[in-house]
PDB file of C-alpha atoms in Angstrom:
ATOM      1  CA  UNK A   5     138.496  98.334 124.721  1.00  0.00           C
ATOM      2  CA  UNK A   6     138.639  99.159 128.444  1.00  0.00           C
ATOM      3  CA  UNK A   7     141.047 101.513 130.177  1.00  0.00           C
ATOM      4  CA  UNK A   8     139.997 100.634 133.717  1.00  0.00           C
ATOM      5  CA  UNK A   9     137.306  99.358 136.052  1.00  0.00           C
ATOM      6  CA  UNK A  10     136.185 101.587 138.944  1.00  0.00           C
ATOM      7  CA  UNK A  11     134.250 100.207 141.898  1.00  0.00           C
ATOM      8  CA  UNK A  12     133.025 101.861 145.052  1.00  0.00           C
ATOM      9  CA  UNK A  13     133.875 100.984 148.627  1.00  0.00           C
ATOM     10  CA  UNK A  14     132.529 102.087 151.976  1.00  0.00           C
ATOM     11  CA  UNK A  15     135.788 101.176 153.732  1.00  0.00           C
ATOM     12  CA  UNK A  16     138.991 101.673 151.731  1.00  0.00           C
ATOM     13  CA  UNK A  17     141.225 100.164 154.437  1.00  0.00           C
ATOM     14  CA  UNK A  18     139.138  96.972 154.406  1.00  0.00           C
ATOM     15  CA  UNK A  19     139.175  96.933 150.604  1.00  0.00           C
ATOM     16  CA  UNK A  20     142.935  97.436 150.547  1.00  0.00           C
ATOM     17  CA  UNK A  21     143.502  94.437 152.856  1.00  0.00           C
ATOM     18  CA  UNK A  22     141.274  92.271 150.627  1.00  0.00           C
ATOM     19  CA  UNK A  23     142.663  93.355 147.249  1.00  0.00           C
ATOM     20  CA  UNK A  24     146.315  93.464 148.349  1.00  0.00           C
ATOM     21  CA  UNK A  25     145.979  89.854 149.551  1.00  0.00           C
ATOM     22  CA  UNK A  26     144.094  88.546 146.521  1.00  0.00           C
ATOM     23  CA  UNK A  27     146.352  90.235 143.980  1.00  0.00           C
ATOM     24  CA  UNK A  28     149.480  89.081 145.855  1.00  0.00           C
ATOM     25  CA  UNK A  29     148.144  85.519 145.483  1.00  0.00           C
ATOM     26  CA  UNK A  30     148.186  86.082 141.705  1.00  0.00           C
ATOM     27  CA  UNK A  31     151.683  87.594 141.693  1.00  0.00           C
ATOM     28  CA  UNK A  32     150.458  91.193 141.568  1.00  0.00           C
ATOM     29  CA  UNK A  33     151.489  94.266 143.512  1.00  0.00           C
ATOM     30  CA  UNK A  34     149.816  96.068 146.397  1.00  0.00           C
ATOM     31  CA  UNK A  35     147.558  98.986 145.583  1.00  0.00           C
ATOM     32  CA  UNK A  36     148.747 102.584 145.498  1.00  0.00           C
ATOM     33  CA  UNK A  37     146.690 105.571 146.597  1.00  0.00           C
ATOM     34  CA  UNK A  38     146.470 108.463 144.159  1.00  0.00           C
ATOM     35  CA  UNK A  39     146.077 112.158 145.007  1.00  0.00           C
ATOM     36  CA  UNK A  40     142.301 111.722 145.277  1.00  0.00           C
ATOM     37  CA  UNK A  41     142.629 108.866 147.796  1.00  0.00           C
ATOM     38  CA  UNK A  42     141.572 106.155 145.337  1.00  0.00           C
ATOM     39  CA  UNK A  43     143.243 102.743 145.464  1.00  0.00           C
ATOM     40  CA  UNK A  44     144.794 101.764 142.150  1.00  0.00           C
ATOM     41  CA  UNK A  45     145.916  98.276 141.124  1.00  0.00           C
ATOM     42  CA  UNK A  46     147.780  97.851 137.834  1.00  0.00           C
ATOM     43  CA  UNK A  47     148.917  94.642 136.165  1.00  0.00           C
ATOM     44  CA  UNK A  48     149.687  93.746 132.548  1.00  0.00           C
ATOM     45  CA  UNK A  49     147.954  96.861 131.218  1.00  0.00           C
ATOM     46  CA  UNK A  50     144.792  96.365 133.301  1.00  0.00           C
ATOM     47  CA  UNK A  51     143.754  98.814 135.989  1.00  0.00           C
ATOM     48  CA  UNK A  52     141.311  98.390 138.861  1.00  0.00           C
ATOM     49  CA  UNK A  53     140.430 101.498 140.846  1.00  0.00           C
ATOM     50  CA  UNK A  54     138.551 101.548 144.152  1.00  0.00           C
ATOM     51  CA  UNK A  55     137.041 104.726 145.566  1.00  0.00           C
ATOM     52  CA  UNK A  56     134.437 106.128 147.878  1.00  0.00           C
ATOM     53  CA  UNK A  57     131.521 107.294 145.720  1.00  0.00           C
ATOM     54  CA  UNK A  58     131.951 110.895 144.583  1.00  0.00           C
ATOM     55  CA  UNK A  59     128.270 111.687 145.248  1.00  0.00           C
ATOM     56  CA  UNK A  60     128.683 110.944 148.965  1.00  0.00           C
ATOM     57  CA  UNK A  61     126.120 108.118 148.951  1.00  0.00           C
ATOM     58  CA  UNK A  62     127.042 104.601 150.120  1.00  0.00           C
ATOM     59  CA  UNK A  63     128.775 102.300 147.639  1.00  0.00           C
ATOM     60  CA  UNK A  64     126.656  99.410 146.393  1.00  0.00           C
ATOM     61  CA  UNK A  65     127.594  96.343 144.342  1.00  0.00           C
ATOM     62  CA  UNK A  66     126.509  96.057 140.727  1.00  0.00           C
ATOM     63  CA  UNK A  67     123.518  93.736 140.428  1.00  0.00           C
ATOM     64  CA  UNK A  68     124.426  91.275 137.669  1.00  0.00           C
ATOM     65  CA  UNK A  69     127.982  92.573 137.334  1.00  0.00           C
ATOM     66  CA  UNK A  70     131.104  90.415 137.606  1.00  0.00           C
ATOM     67  CA  UNK A  71     134.741  91.471 137.390  1.00  0.00           C
ATOM     68  CA  UNK A  72     136.947  88.778 135.847  1.00  0.00           C
ATOM     69  CA  UNK A  73     140.602  88.492 136.845  1.00  0.00           C
ATOM     70  CA  UNK A  74     143.121  86.474 134.822  1.00  0.00           C
ATOM     71  CA  UNK A  75     145.150  83.809 136.616  1.00  0.00           C
ATOM     72  CA  UNK A  76     148.102  81.824 135.304  1.00  0.00           C
ATOM     73  CA  UNK A  77     147.208  78.479 136.876  1.00  0.00           C
ATOM     74  CA  UNK A  78     144.662  76.564 138.936  1.00  0.00           C
ATOM     75  CA  UNK A  79     147.029  76.951 141.900  1.00  0.00           C
ATOM     76  CA  UNK A  80     146.867  80.737 141.480  1.00  0.00           C
ATOM     77  CA  UNK A  81     143.058  80.591 141.394  1.00  0.00           C
ATOM     78  CA  UNK A  82     142.993  78.524 144.579  1.00  0.00           C
ATOM     79  CA  UNK A  83     145.472  80.899 146.303  1.00  0.00           C
ATOM     80  CA  UNK A  84     143.389  83.923 145.191  1.00  0.00           C
ATOM     81  CA  UNK A  85     140.240  82.317 146.602  1.00  0.00           C
ATOM     82  CA  UNK A  86     141.924  81.404 149.907  1.00  0.00           C
ATOM     83  CA  UNK A  87     143.423  84.892 150.287  1.00  0.00           C
ATOM     84  CA  UNK A  88     140.051  86.469 149.561  1.00  0.00           C
ATOM     85  CA  UNK A  89     138.110  84.439 152.094  1.00  0.00           C
ATOM     86  CA  UNK A  90     140.842  85.052 154.696  1.00  0.00           C
ATOM     87  CA  UNK A  91     140.596  88.834 154.149  1.00  0.00           C
ATOM     88  CA  UNK A  92     136.867  89.524 154.342  1.00  0.00           C
ATOM     89  CA  UNK A  93     135.617  88.043 151.072  1.00  0.00           C
ATOM     90  CA  UNK A  94     132.782  85.546 150.755  1.00  0.00           C
ATOM     91  CA  UNK A  95     132.985  82.398 148.642  1.00  0.00           C
ATOM     92  CA  UNK A  96     130.045  82.190 146.238  1.00  0.00           C
ATOM     93  CA  UNK A  97     128.765  79.965 143.430  1.00  0.00           C
ATOM     94  CA  UNK A  98     130.785  76.724 143.454  1.00  0.00           C
ATOM     95  CA  UNK A  99     134.073  75.933 145.176  1.00  0.00           C
ATOM     96  CA  UNK A 100     137.116  76.527 142.932  1.00  0.00           C
ATOM     97  CA  UNK A 101     136.784  74.017 140.088  1.00  0.00           C
ATOM     98  CA  UNK A 102     137.522  73.142 136.491  1.00  0.00           C
ATOM     99  CA  UNK A 103     134.748  73.768 133.983  1.00  0.00           C
ATOM    100  CA  UNK A 104     134.024  71.457 131.012  1.00  0.00           C
ATOM    101  CA  UNK A 105     135.944  73.814 128.681  1.00  0.00           C
ATOM    102  CA  UNK A 106     139.107  73.441 130.798  1.00  0.00           C
ATOM    103  CA  UNK A 107     138.847  76.821 132.547  1.00  0.00           C
ATOM    104  CA  UNK A 108     139.684  76.677 136.256  1.00  0.00           C
ATOM    105  CA  UNK A 109     137.522  79.222 138.055  1.00  0.00           C
ATOM    106  CA  UNK A 110     136.571  80.549 141.495  1.00  0.00           C
ATOM    107  CA  UNK A 111     134.119  83.234 142.621  1.00  0.00           C
ATOM    108  CA  UNK A 112     134.118  85.664 145.555  1.00  0.00           C
ATOM    109  CA  UNK A 113     132.258  88.699 146.766  1.00  0.00           C
ATOM    110  CA  UNK A 114     134.603  91.372 148.081  1.00  0.00           C
ATOM    111  CA  UNK A 115     133.848  93.028 151.447  1.00  0.00           C
ATOM    112  CA  UNK A 116     131.568  95.568 149.700  1.00  0.00           C
ATOM    113  CA  UNK A 117     129.624  92.870 147.831  1.00  0.00           C
ATOM    114  CA  UNK A 118     131.224  93.199 144.378  1.00  0.00           C
ATOM    115  CA  UNK A 119     131.260  89.889 142.496  1.00  0.00           C
ATOM    116  CA  UNK A 120     134.687  88.747 141.324  1.00  0.00           C
ATOM    117  CA  UNK A 121     136.020  85.726 139.494  1.00  0.00           C
ATOM    118  CA  UNK A 122     139.557  84.514 138.935  1.00  0.00           C
ATOM    119  CA  UNK A 123     140.060  82.111 136.073  1.00  0.00           C
ATOM    120  CA  UNK A 124     142.637  80.483 133.886  1.00  0.00           C
ATOM    121  CA  UNK A 125     142.500  80.383 130.098  1.00  0.00           C
ATOM    122  CA  UNK A 126     140.498  77.623 128.467  1.00  0.00           C
ATOM    123  CA  UNK A 127     142.505  74.508 127.672  1.00  0.00           C
ATOM    124  CA  UNK A 128     139.976  72.910 125.320  1.00  0.00           C
TER     125      UNK A 128
END
């Protein structure tokens, strides 16, 4: 259904440090800049793009929006969370934990305030 997710940033260098670290924790690659200066992260057919807003106004986080990122294991989720908090992210909601349905999940806000979650598949 989706081809990509695009989010805004007010500081692409800060965003790159955060996303390079968190995606490396999940076994992903560092971002690449395209000809427009946008950061692009690709993994298993998914694409996350980070850009300064085209209209020139400051980037703001989506109120009520969450971007979910697939993780292979609870250890990957924990590593993602640790990398994120070490690179400018803020831990939110609960500490990394297993939910009643067997999903292991963690939540962060990136340096621009976007809400992210990394989670495993449900085991129950």
